[in-house]
Amino acid sequence: MAALDSLSLFTGLGLSEHKARETLKNTALSAQLREAATQAQQTLGSTIDKATGTLLYGLASRLRDPRRLSFLVSYIANKKIHTELQLSAALEYVRSHPLDPINTEDFEQECGVGVMVTPEQIEEAVEAAINRHRPQLLEERYRFNMGLLMGEARAMLKWADGKMIKHEVDMQVLHLLGPKTETDLEKKPKLSKARPEEKDWRTAKDMMENGEAADQAHSLMEQLRGEALKFHKPGENYKTPGYVTTPHTMDLLKQHLEITGGQVRTRFPPEPNGILHIGHAKAINFNFGYAKANNGICFLRFDDTNPEKEEAKFFTAIYDMVAWLGYSPYKVTYASDYFDQLYAWAVELIRRGQAYVCHQRGEELKGHNSLPSPWRDRPVEESLLLFEAMRKGKFAEGEATLRMKLVMEDGKMDPVAYRVKYTPHHRTGDTWCIYPTYDYTHCLCDSIEHITHSLCTKEFQARRSSYFWLCNALDVYCPVQWEYGRLNLHYAVVSKRKILQLVAAGAVRDWDDPRLFTLTALRRRGFPPEAINNFCARVGVTVAQTTMEPHLLEACVRDVLNDTAPRAMAVLEPLQVVITNFPATKSLDIQVPNFPADETKGFHQVPFGPMVFIERTDFKEEPEPGYKRLAWGQPVGLRHTGYVIELQNVVKAPRLPGPQWLCREPGGDL
């Protein structure tokens, strides 16, 4: 009965039933969320709206100090904290101020409580940023990095709405520069970038003589050259086998070339519903590497179309992992940036008779042999009215979907384009209650960003037909989708869905548990990013799915650390050794190379005296056959000292735990 009450309470906060049930499996989270919701209801004296519910869930899932729960809930319930940005600042504040009492005035100042940013302030901040860069802006015009202006304005107005800042930048830049001219759209001169890049790769190779990693990196770049992969050239999409053309294709490609200047454009489009794993490392290297190898650009686009599974921490972690692997996106975008345009195109698709509103339930749509929809041929006007009703929230979840009229390569008929979800979105809040699906969003976002090569893993091959069909049905630029094989590891879980189950069940501590093969876990274990990139280079670009042994990844780690990690010595299980005939009156300073394979990288000193420590496993009084370490009648050398020690006596008294030795130079007498 208590579980049912909690389920009802959680769904009342705006969680889907599935997410509410998953939350109940986490005892600590569900208890904290239940307490937060109860306190908020007592403060409000009424039901909790979805925006507040989303903040309460974020608070319960991220707060590590339960003592601060009541304090923060009161701010959320009273609408003093009403944005995700403020909540993040509040959580950071209480984390960095663990001692009581909290300075309320300082807390509110740090979290932007009561701060109102007016349009006039945004206008002044943007104007100041533009004035600082006016000469360069006038010179470069629309080639200037507008993100710099937005960043400076945002730095001046921390709590300002990002969309309002972007709109103001666009308006003021347009007022200053006027509309884009043909010169603005011309191809930007490359200034002979290709030759210096080739020089850089040769330099890297020369610096790593006989190093396998350098050859592998060069091999990866060669694999990613357009000529090596036989990919189409920008603007020659129609030459790709299977590419579908229309009477408008050539005009659209011409416009595309005018905008991109023939530049290669790729994108890495992760879903922000988990942490990236080793399989994503191949996708990152492929997308960013292909763009770099061909003097192009790569977008980092978050496919944030399923608010039920998305969390703020995943957005940050994904960006951090891309940067950790050494890549900088040309631009960070979100599918939600284009929600207005995607909705307008959905309306146009209905008008063209290519989409309809359907009322079949989810279970009726599963599988490849589902029954045809009885609403497939409903009038266009009726579908337009019903789709608008979906937009206005007049249907419950599952009561209506927008479906496209096509049959996919795997036989699936009429995939869903839009569905109803009343979960607040991480970025758009409650603005939308309908969200586009992957089948609808993916190709259109690629079209908006003028992607030239849409690189996907092999399981998306069945969606290629819908990719081409949708772009052509709307008469928009159609990129080319190319598929490659996934990268898996034996004995490792690399599915985000399965890792999430392990985290929720408490089988692993979090996404960075060292037993996992997520990128955060590998970083925590000390894996250098160069090793992961080299591993992807060894795997190469393949069409077939690749499943590798973990020891191959570990070999790449050793290769990198061998050249980058200075050596140090440690004795984990020490055994005291006394050298009875130490050849000096005081300790000697032994020169030990930092890198045994390359002594040109320097030395460090280690003191060598009459008392040293060795590992307990390096000595046995009664050794088994084949034992090569210290034993009776079996002298050994001390590395780096030039001396050999031989067992003379074993003293097991508590005052002197360990054997005694005689020391001699190699080949000398005792």
XYZ file of C-alpha atoms in Angstrom:
670
model
C 0.000 0.000 0.000
C 2.870 2.366 0.866
C 4.477 1.625 -2.522
C 1.240 2.541 -4.310
C 1.010 5.788 -2.352
C 4.601 6.650 -3.236
C 4.001 5.788 -6.888
C 1.015 8.130 -6.971
C 3.039 10.819 -5.211
C 5.939 10.551 -7.676
C 3.747 10.560 -10.789
C 2.064 13.639 -9.336
C 5.434 15.356 -9.489
C 5.530 14.844 -13.254
C 7.522 11.610 -13.389
C 6.366 8.980 -15.825
C 5.112 5.774 -14.273
C 8.205 3.933 -15.531
C 10.582 6.491 -14.018
C 8.564 6.527 -10.781
C 8.882 2.738 -10.487
C 12.626 2.914 -11.193
C 12.926 5.564 -8.488
C 11.160 3.313 -5.989
C 13.858 0.686 -6.538
C 16.416 3.124 -5.115
C 15.576 3.179 -1.403
C 17.653 6.237 -0.509
C 16.442 8.308 -3.467
C 12.783 7.412 -3.018
C 12.910 8.218 0.712
C 14.505 11.618 0.071
C 12.114 12.440 -2.783
C 9.115 11.386 -0.658
C 10.248 13.670 2.153
C 10.883 16.569 -0.232
C 7.454 16.209 -1.860
C 5.706 15.983 1.517
C 7.394 19.126 2.800
C 6.603 20.995 -0.430
C 2.941 20.051 -0.217
C 2.793 21.300 3.364
C 4.347 24.605 2.306
C 2.128 25.052 -0.750
C -1.061 23.682 0.751
C -1.960 22.396 -2.717
C -0.747 20.082 -5.465
C 2.742 20.466 -6.865
C 3.109 21.698 -10.457
C 5.379 19.825 -12.853
C 8.109 22.473 -12.954
C 8.405 22.376 -9.162
C 8.248 18.573 -9.248
C 11.161 18.459 -11.674
C 13.264 20.641 -9.369
C 12.324 18.502 -6.356
C 13.404 15.363 -8.199
C 16.681 17.031 -9.181
C 17.195 18.077 -5.561
C 16.485 14.617 -4.153
C 18.725 12.845 -6.670
C 21.707 15.190 -6.286
C 21.653 16.336 -2.646
C 24.295 14.554 -0.568
C 23.565 16.222 2.788
C 20.002 15.392 4.002
C 20.271 18.119 6.641
C 19.832 20.734 3.909
C 16.718 19.148 2.420
C 14.122 21.223 4.312
C 16.080 24.431 3.697
C 16.239 23.927 -0.070
C 12.685 22.573 -0.388
C 11.338 25.777 1.147
C 13.105 27.861 -1.498
C 11.782 25.658 -4.303
C 8.229 25.537 -2.975
C 8.145 29.322 -2.529
C 9.453 29.811 -6.108
C 12.595 31.547 -4.893
C 14.540 28.857 -6.728
C 12.722 28.250 -9.973
C 15.351 27.303 -12.578
C 17.794 24.446 -13.018
C 20.659 26.961 -13.029
C 19.625 28.253 -9.598
C 19.215 24.719 -8.240
C 22.712 23.770 -9.405
C 24.116 26.889 -7.738
C 22.220 26.081 -4.519
C 23.507 22.501 -4.414
C 27.047 23.711 -5.013
C 26.667 26.281 -2.243
C 25.493 23.801 0.399
C 28.190 21.361 -0.687
C 30.896 23.981 -0.190
C 29.361 25.259 3.086
C 28.874 22.118 5.193
C 28.897 23.902 8.550
C 25.839 25.425 10.250
C 24.367 27.914 10.108
C 23.973 28.879 6.457
C 24.326 32.586 5.785
C 20.943 33.189 4.144
C 21.910 36.509 2.624
C 25.078 35.091 1.088
C 23.210 31.973 -0.099
C 20.533 34.001 -1.870
C 23.136 36.193 -3.521
C 25.101 33.182 -4.787
C 21.943 31.490 -6.109
C 20.387 34.507 -7.788
C 17.339 34.582 -5.521
C 15.250 37.645 -6.313
C 17.449 38.647 -9.241
C 15.428 39.972 -12.177
C 17.264 40.497 -15.441
C 15.443 43.004 -17.606
C 15.551 43.175 -21.420
C 17.253 46.561 -21.062
C 20.104 45.003 -19.074
C 20.548 42.305 -21.703
C 20.592 44.950 -24.416
C 23.266 46.963 -22.587
C 25.426 43.898 -21.901
C 25.329 42.777 -25.526
C 26.061 46.296 -26.726
C 29.097 46.493 -24.441
C 30.391 43.140 -25.731
C 29.956 44.235 -29.345
C 31.749 47.532 -28.707
C 34.747 45.660 -27.279
C 35.070 43.626 -30.474
C 33.714 46.156 -32.986
C 36.877 46.487 -35.152
C 37.299 42.720 -35.487
C 33.565 42.246 -35.997
C 33.465 44.812 -38.794
C 36.474 43.164 -40.418
C 35.343 39.523 -40.164
C 31.591 40.233 -40.321
C 29.575 37.022 -40.024
C 32.709 34.901 -39.841
C 33.326 36.334 -36.376
C 32.725 33.944 -33.487
C 29.360 35.155 -32.170
C 29.646 32.758 -29.246
C 32.290 35.100 -27.812
C 29.746 37.912 -27.645
C 27.159 35.694 -25.988
C 29.714 34.387 -23.509
C 30.794 37.870 -22.438
C 27.194 39.027 -22.098
C 26.374 35.920 -20.053
C 29.374 36.584 -17.814
C 27.975 40.040 -17.046
C 24.445 38.720 -16.437
C 24.847 35.310 -14.825
C 21.126 34.671 -14.335
C 19.946 35.954 -17.718
C 18.023 33.697 -20.078
C 20.410 32.318 -22.689
C 17.854 32.463 -25.493
C 17.176 36.147 -24.825
C 20.903 36.877 -24.990
C 21.253 35.005 -28.276
C 18.265 36.839 -29.752
C 19.691 40.190 -28.704
C 23.124 39.349 -30.171
C 21.496 38.357 -33.464
C 19.470 41.579 -33.577
C 22.356 43.929 -32.756
C 24.777 42.189 -35.125
C 22.195 42.400 -37.903
C 21.705 46.111 -37.155
C 25.474 46.693 -37.245
C 26.402 44.585 -40.272
C 23.162 44.411 -42.218
C 21.965 41.263 -43.999
C 24.482 38.658 -45.130
C 25.999 39.334 -48.527
C 27.340 36.903 -51.104
C 30.825 37.637 -49.768
C 29.742 36.490 -46.294
C 28.596 33.182 -47.747
C 31.760 32.590 -49.762
C 34.157 29.827 -48.834
C 36.579 30.982 -46.149
C 40.228 30.843 -47.325
C 42.055 27.917 -45.785
C 45.507 29.536 -45.850
C 47.228 26.266 -46.756
C 46.134 24.437 -43.639
C 46.654 20.992 -45.132
C 50.443 21.237 -45.427
C 51.115 22.347 -41.829
C 48.801 19.594 -40.596
C 50.799 16.981 -42.490
C 53.967 18.476 -41.023
C 52.487 18.176 -37.529
C 51.794 14.485 -38.037
C 55.326 13.895 -39.294
C 56.695 15.770 -36.287
C 54.658 13.644 -33.911
C 55.978 10.547 -35.583
C 59.566 11.758 -35.430
C 59.205 12.530 -31.723
C 58.107 8.944 -30.999
C 60.832 6.912 -32.674
C 59.910 3.251 -32.871
C 56.656 4.123 -31.023
C 53.668 2.080 -32.101
C 51.228 4.768 -30.990
C 52.514 7.278 -33.518
C 52.132 4.855 -36.387
C 48.639 3.966 -35.216
C 47.590 7.608 -34.960
C 48.896 8.244 -38.446
C 47.113 5.113 -39.652
C 43.831 6.349 -38.203
C 44.196 9.679 -39.971
C 44.886 7.857 -43.209
C 41.787 5.747 -42.688
C 39.739 8.866 -42.184
C 40.865 10.592 -45.354
C 37.969 11.005 -47.723
C 39.799 9.172 -50.513
C 40.573 6.197 -48.266
C 36.983 5.723 -47.116
C 35.495 6.344 -50.571
C 32.959 8.719 -49.057
C 31.242 11.211 -51.298
C 32.629 14.712 -51.645
C 30.533 17.557 -50.208
C 27.816 18.492 -52.669
C 28.053 15.148 -54.498
C 25.519 13.356 -52.302
C 23.682 12.065 -55.353
C 26.690 9.908 -56.285
C 26.212 7.788 -53.157
C 24.616 4.365 -53.807
C 21.026 4.336 -52.574
C 20.716 8.119 -52.349
C 17.212 9.203 -53.376
C 16.935 12.282 -55.593
C 14.001 14.526 -56.459
C 13.530 17.353 -58.963
C 14.685 19.732 -56.212
C 17.834 17.849 -55.202
C 20.378 19.690 -57.344
C 19.075 23.134 -56.382
C 19.180 22.171 -52.711
C 22.745 20.864 -53.050
C 23.762 24.087 -54.762
C 22.355 26.118 -51.872
C 24.095 23.754 -49.447
C 27.476 24.370 -51.099
C 26.920 28.132 -50.996
C 26.397 27.915 -47.238
C 29.197 25.463 -46.383
C 31.729 26.351 -49.044
C 32.305 22.673 -49.747
C 33.419 22.044 -46.158
C 33.105 18.582 -44.580
C 30.625 18.673 -41.702
C 30.008 15.861 -39.229
C 28.277 15.647 -35.866
C 28.423 13.534 -32.715
C 24.795 13.254 -31.481
C 24.637 11.457 -28.098
C 21.468 11.090 -26.071
C 21.981 12.766 -22.658
C 20.551 9.794 -20.769
C 23.785 8.288 -19.507
C 27.577 8.492 -19.462
C 29.580 7.693 -22.577
C 31.338 4.330 -22.684
C 34.230 2.833 -24.644
C 31.969 2.230 -27.653
C 31.244 5.952 -27.846
C 34.989 6.622 -27.962
C 35.063 5.081 -31.432
C 32.125 7.256 -32.510
C 33.848 10.368 -31.147
C 37.113 9.537 -32.898
C 35.320 8.717 -36.136
C 33.124 11.833 -36.280
C 35.648 14.360 -34.998
C 38.580 12.586 -36.647
C 36.981 12.443 -40.081
C 36.195 16.157 -39.936
C 39.735 16.991 -38.806
C 41.375 14.761 -41.399
C 39.470 16.563 -44.141
C 39.779 20.130 -42.817
C 36.153 20.158 -41.744
C 34.136 20.830 -38.606
C 32.196 18.631 -36.196
C 29.157 19.587 -34.116
C 28.387 18.165 -30.676
C 24.596 17.848 -30.763
C 22.637 16.586 -27.771
C 19.644 14.519 -28.915
C 17.445 15.724 -26.044
C 14.035 14.561 -27.252
C 13.160 12.254 -24.351
C 12.918 14.357 -21.162
C 11.969 11.340 -19.038
C 15.486 9.920 -19.187
C 17.635 13.048 -19.416
C 19.557 14.636 -16.552
C 21.702 17.743 -16.349
C 24.752 15.790 -15.160
C 24.788 13.778 -18.375
C 25.033 16.894 -20.555
C 28.051 18.093 -18.605
C 29.710 14.678 -18.448
C 29.354 14.081 -22.193
C 30.950 17.417 -23.039
C 33.760 16.754 -20.538
C 34.498 13.353 -22.064
C 34.677 14.761 -25.595
C 37.135 17.397 -24.373
C 39.077 14.792 -22.361
C 39.654 12.768 -25.519
C 41.180 15.882 -27.062
C 38.382 17.170 -29.290
C 36.745 20.601 -29.433
C 33.339 20.784 -31.101
C 32.821 23.499 -33.672
C 29.523 24.218 -31.943
C 27.427 22.644 -29.195
C 23.802 22.320 -30.261
C 20.661 20.619 -28.998
C 17.779 18.995 -30.812
C 15.588 21.192 -28.619
C 17.125 24.246 -30.318
C 15.047 23.288 -33.342
C 11.732 22.304 -31.707
C 9.864 25.222 -33.318
C 11.182 24.387 -36.781
C 10.553 20.668 -36.331
C 6.955 21.358 -35.298
C 6.416 23.627 -38.313
C 7.763 20.901 -40.603
C 5.454 18.329 -38.986
C 2.481 20.566 -39.806
C 3.757 20.876 -43.373
C 4.124 17.096 -43.597
C 0.470 16.710 -42.652
C -0.557 19.327 -45.219
C 1.285 17.351 -47.895
C -0.643 14.221 -46.941
C 2.500 12.439 -45.659
C 1.563 12.223 -41.961
C -1.531 11.609 -39.873
C -2.661 11.511 -36.260
C -3.159 7.956 -35.012
C -4.770 6.588 -31.832
C -3.282 3.118 -31.739
C -1.701 2.306 -28.388
C 1.984 1.621 -27.897
C 1.531 -2.125 -27.538
C -0.314 -2.191 -30.870
C 2.631 -0.522 -32.616
C 5.327 -2.878 -31.355
C 7.029 -5.316 -33.699
C 7.252 -5.389 -37.464
C 3.873 -6.990 -38.163
C 1.586 -4.523 -36.420
C -1.870 -3.990 -37.854
C -2.291 -1.055 -40.266
C -3.708 2.024 -38.621
C -7.439 2.571 -39.225
C -6.704 6.325 -39.173
C -4.091 6.242 -41.966
C -6.431 7.830 -44.506
C -8.109 10.393 -42.270
C -8.572 13.853 -43.878
C -5.684 16.299 -43.757
C -7.802 18.973 -42.046
C -8.771 16.545 -39.303
C -5.147 15.542 -38.652
C -4.124 19.210 -38.511
C -6.772 19.931 -35.864
C -5.854 16.841 -33.849
C -2.127 17.599 -34.021
C -2.820 21.098 -32.738
C -4.863 19.493 -29.941
C -1.862 17.295 -29.122
C 0.255 20.446 -28.971
C -2.206 22.074 -26.547
C -2.254 19.089 -24.208
C -5.760 17.822 -24.943
C -4.653 14.184 -25.168
C -3.254 11.986 -22.449
C 0.038 10.179 -22.961
C -0.429 7.288 -25.376
C -3.798 8.497 -26.694
C -2.455 10.056 -29.881
C 0.704 10.048 -32.007
C 1.736 11.611 -35.283
C 2.888 8.961 -37.755
C 4.644 9.249 -41.113
C 3.371 7.394 -44.162
C 6.292 5.190 -45.163
C 7.578 1.640 -44.860
C 11.112 1.313 -43.478
C 13.803 -1.065 -44.707
C 13.168 -3.515 -41.872
C 9.471 -3.685 -42.764
C 8.255 -1.435 -39.981
C 5.307 0.605 -41.201
C 4.529 4.260 -40.502
C 7.048 5.164 -37.770
C 5.981 7.633 -35.103
C 7.089 11.236 -35.540
C 5.587 12.849 -32.421
C 4.228 11.524 -29.133
C 2.653 13.105 -26.063
C 4.815 13.398 -22.926
C 3.989 15.606 -19.973
C 7.457 15.465 -18.450
C 9.110 18.904 -18.221
C 12.098 19.283 -20.489
C 15.573 20.037 -19.140
C 15.907 23.136 -21.350
C 12.408 24.100 -22.518
C 10.514 23.366 -19.305
C 6.747 23.035 -19.846
C 6.744 24.771 -23.229
C 6.136 21.488 -25.032
C 4.033 18.457 -24.181
C 4.762 16.694 -27.489
C 8.238 15.578 -28.428
C 9.696 14.338 -31.726
C 11.168 10.857 -32.063
C 14.635 9.911 -33.275
C 13.281 8.814 -36.681
C 11.828 12.263 -37.207
C 14.428 14.459 -35.510
C 17.742 12.978 -36.601
C 17.731 13.646 -40.316
C 16.054 17.062 -40.035
C 18.601 18.303 -37.472
C 21.347 17.074 -39.810
C 19.675 19.043 -42.599
C 19.416 22.221 -40.519
C 23.119 22.054 -39.644
C 24.045 21.142 -43.228
C 25.857 17.981 -42.189
C 27.670 16.393 -45.122
C 28.360 12.954 -43.606
C 25.914 11.555 -41.057
C 28.000 8.774 -39.493
C 25.923 6.204 -37.588
C 26.460 2.739 -36.183
C 25.229 -0.265 -38.131
C 21.917 -0.719 -36.281
C 20.661 2.524 -37.825
C 20.970 1.169 -41.352
C 17.302 0.175 -41.241
C 16.464 3.854 -40.758
C 18.316 5.050 -43.845
C 15.185 4.870 -46.000
C 13.218 7.033 -43.565
C 16.179 9.429 -43.400
C 16.100 10.081 -47.149
C 12.296 9.919 -47.389
C 11.610 12.578 -44.764
C 14.088 15.136 -46.121
C 12.729 14.653 -49.625
C 9.090 14.748 -48.471
C 9.724 18.234 -47.065
C 11.987 19.362 -49.932
C 14.904 20.220 -47.640
C 18.601 19.498 -48.032
C 19.244 15.777 -47.557
C 22.633 14.671 -46.122
C 24.027 11.168 -46.618
C 23.921 8.589 -43.850
C 26.911 6.246 -43.614
C 26.993 3.273 -41.251
C 29.948 1.660 -39.472
C 30.345 -1.204 -37.002
C 29.954 -0.781 -33.264
C 32.839 -1.359 -30.874
C 32.198 -3.793 -28.030
C 34.421 -5.446 -25.429
C 34.288 -9.007 -24.166
C 33.398 -9.390 -20.479
C 32.167 -5.786 -20.271
C 28.751 -4.098 -20.100
C 28.685 -1.255 -22.621
C 24.932 -0.681 -22.875
C 23.753 2.528 -21.218
C 20.412 0.909 -20.437
C 22.082 -2.023 -18.664
C 24.573 0.179 -16.849
C 21.668 2.293 -15.591
C 20.069 -0.859 -14.210
C 23.311 -1.723 -12.400
C 23.496 1.777 -10.916
C 19.835 1.783 -9.872
C 20.169 -1.665 -8.280
C 23.273 -0.621 -6.349
C 25.429 -3.285 -8.025
C 27.896 -0.514 -8.894
C 28.347 2.755 -7.071
C 27.798 5.085 -9.996
C 28.646 5.553 -13.657
C 32.312 6.036 -12.772
C 32.638 2.760 -10.859
C 36.106 1.439 -11.852
C 34.629 -1.943 -12.784
C 32.734 -0.362 -15.668
C 34.029 0.637 -19.085
C 32.424 4.056 -19.165
C 34.838 6.819 -20.076
C 34.490 8.417 -16.638
C 35.332 5.069 -15.044
C 38.364 4.605 -17.295
C 39.562 8.108 -16.477
C 39.149 7.363 -12.785
C 41.269 4.240 -13.220
C 44.037 6.377 -14.689
C 43.648 5.452 -18.353
C 45.189 8.259 -20.434
C 42.931 9.555 -23.218
C 45.696 8.997 -25.779
C 45.526 5.271 -25.026
C 41.798 5.155 -25.728
C 42.293 7.034 -28.992
C 45.105 4.659 -29.965
C 42.861 1.710 -29.163
C 40.223 3.113 -31.528
C 42.954 3.520 -34.127
C 43.915 -0.142 -33.777
C 40.292 -1.203 -34.145
C 40.026 0.946 -37.247
C 36.999 1.916 -39.282
C 35.031 -1.230 -39.982
C 31.555 -1.988 -41.269
C 31.232 -5.203 -39.276
C 30.672 -5.050 -35.525
C 33.934 -5.434 -33.608
C 34.253 -7.146 -30.230
C 37.699 -6.787 -28.725
C 39.495 -8.297 -25.749
C 40.014 -5.898 -22.818
C 43.722 -6.738 -22.675
C 44.182 -5.014 -26.061
C 42.930 -1.777 -24.516
C 45.236 -2.324 -21.551
C 48.145 -2.849 -23.945
C 47.452 0.568 -25.454
C 47.483 2.024 -21.944
C 50.887 0.472 -21.236
C 52.264 1.795 -24.516
C 51.303 5.358 -23.625
C 52.344 5.185 -19.975
C 55.675 3.648 -20.978
C 56.506 6.888 -22.793
C 54.802 9.391 -20.489
C 54.866 8.113 -16.885
C 58.149 8.540 -14.946
C 59.104 5.378 -13.045
C 58.873 5.136 -9.271
C 59.596 2.260 -6.908
C 57.505 1.075 -3.967
C 57.623 -1.926 -1.629
C 54.101 -3.063 -0.813
C 54.902 -5.908 1.610
C 58.280 -4.909 3.048
C 60.868 -7.308 4.404
C 63.811 -5.659 6.196
C 67.293 -6.528 4.938
C 70.554 -5.638 6.756
C 73.735 -5.673 4.681
C 76.487 -6.670 7.117
C 79.420 -5.608 4.960
C 78.030 -2.448 3.358
C 80.949 -1.020 1.327
C 80.598 2.602 2.449
C 80.527 4.540 5.702
C 77.375 6.394 4.718
C 74.468 6.000 2.314
C 75.161 6.149 -1.388
C 73.090 8.149 -3.888
C 72.040 5.846 -6.709
C 71.082 7.386 -10.061
C 67.868 5.770 -11.314
C 66.540 6.631 -14.811
C 63.079 8.169 -14.950
C 62.394 6.149 -18.095
C 64.417 2.910 -18.306
C 63.990 2.707 -22.069
C 65.168 6.282 -22.625
C 67.803 7.580 -20.220
C 67.905 10.928 -22.037
C 64.737 11.860 -20.141
C 66.647 12.265 -16.896
C 67.378 10.559 -13.572
C 66.345 10.780 -9.953
C 68.369 9.861 -6.862
C 67.536 6.983 -4.525
C 69.540 6.575 -1.250
C 71.211 3.188 -0.797
C 72.338 2.259 2.699
C 73.048 -0.797 4.883
C 69.334 -1.267 5.573
C 66.955 -1.799 2.652
C 63.516 -3.307 2.152
C 62.455 -5.906 -0.378
C 59.120 -7.546 -1.165
C 58.360 -10.571 1.011
C 57.697 -12.603 -2.122
C 61.286 -11.951 -3.254
C 62.676 -14.255 -0.528
C 62.028 -17.880 0.403
C 63.958 -20.090 2.799
C 62.684 -23.196 1.059
C 62.111 -22.256 -2.565
C 60.269 -24.466 -5.002
C 62.042 -25.617 -8.195
C 62.438 -22.807 -10.691
C 62.324 -20.031 -8.080
C 64.636 -17.274 -9.370
C 64.655 -14.874 -6.454
C 66.620 -14.790 -3.195
C 67.165 -18.051 -1.348
C 69.943 -20.037 0.309
C 72.844 -20.349 -2.129
C 71.119 -18.158 -4.698
C 72.513 -14.577 -4.733
C 70.783 -11.849 -6.698
C 71.585 -8.304 -7.788
C 70.074 -5.087 -6.495
C 68.803 -3.193 -9.504
C 70.586 0.057 -10.388
C 73.215 -0.367 -7.607
C 75.703 -2.633 -9.348
C 75.911 -4.841 -6.226
C 74.961 -8.464 -5.532
C 73.655 -9.660 -2.181
C 73.845 -13.193 -0.820
C 71.995 -14.711 2.118
C 74.152 -15.059 5.231
C 71.719 -15.364 8.105
C 67.996 -15.236 8.802
C 66.945 -13.541 12.020
C 63.304 -13.957 12.982
C 63.448 -12.096 16.285
C 60.922 -9.217 16.607
C 63.766 -6.678 16.910
C 65.197 -7.564 13.497
C 62.490 -9.101 11.293
C 64.222 -10.421 8.226
C 67.356 -11.930 6.734
C 70.891 -10.582 6.849
C 73.041 -10.365 3.756
C 76.568 -9.951 2.547
C 77.105 -7.477 -0.256
C 79.591 -7.881 -3.102
C 80.259 -6.318 -6.449
C 79.322 -8.401 -9.481
C 81.873 -11.163 -9.890
C 83.727 -10.246 -6.671
C 84.390 -12.208 -3.498
C 82.187 -12.151 -0.422
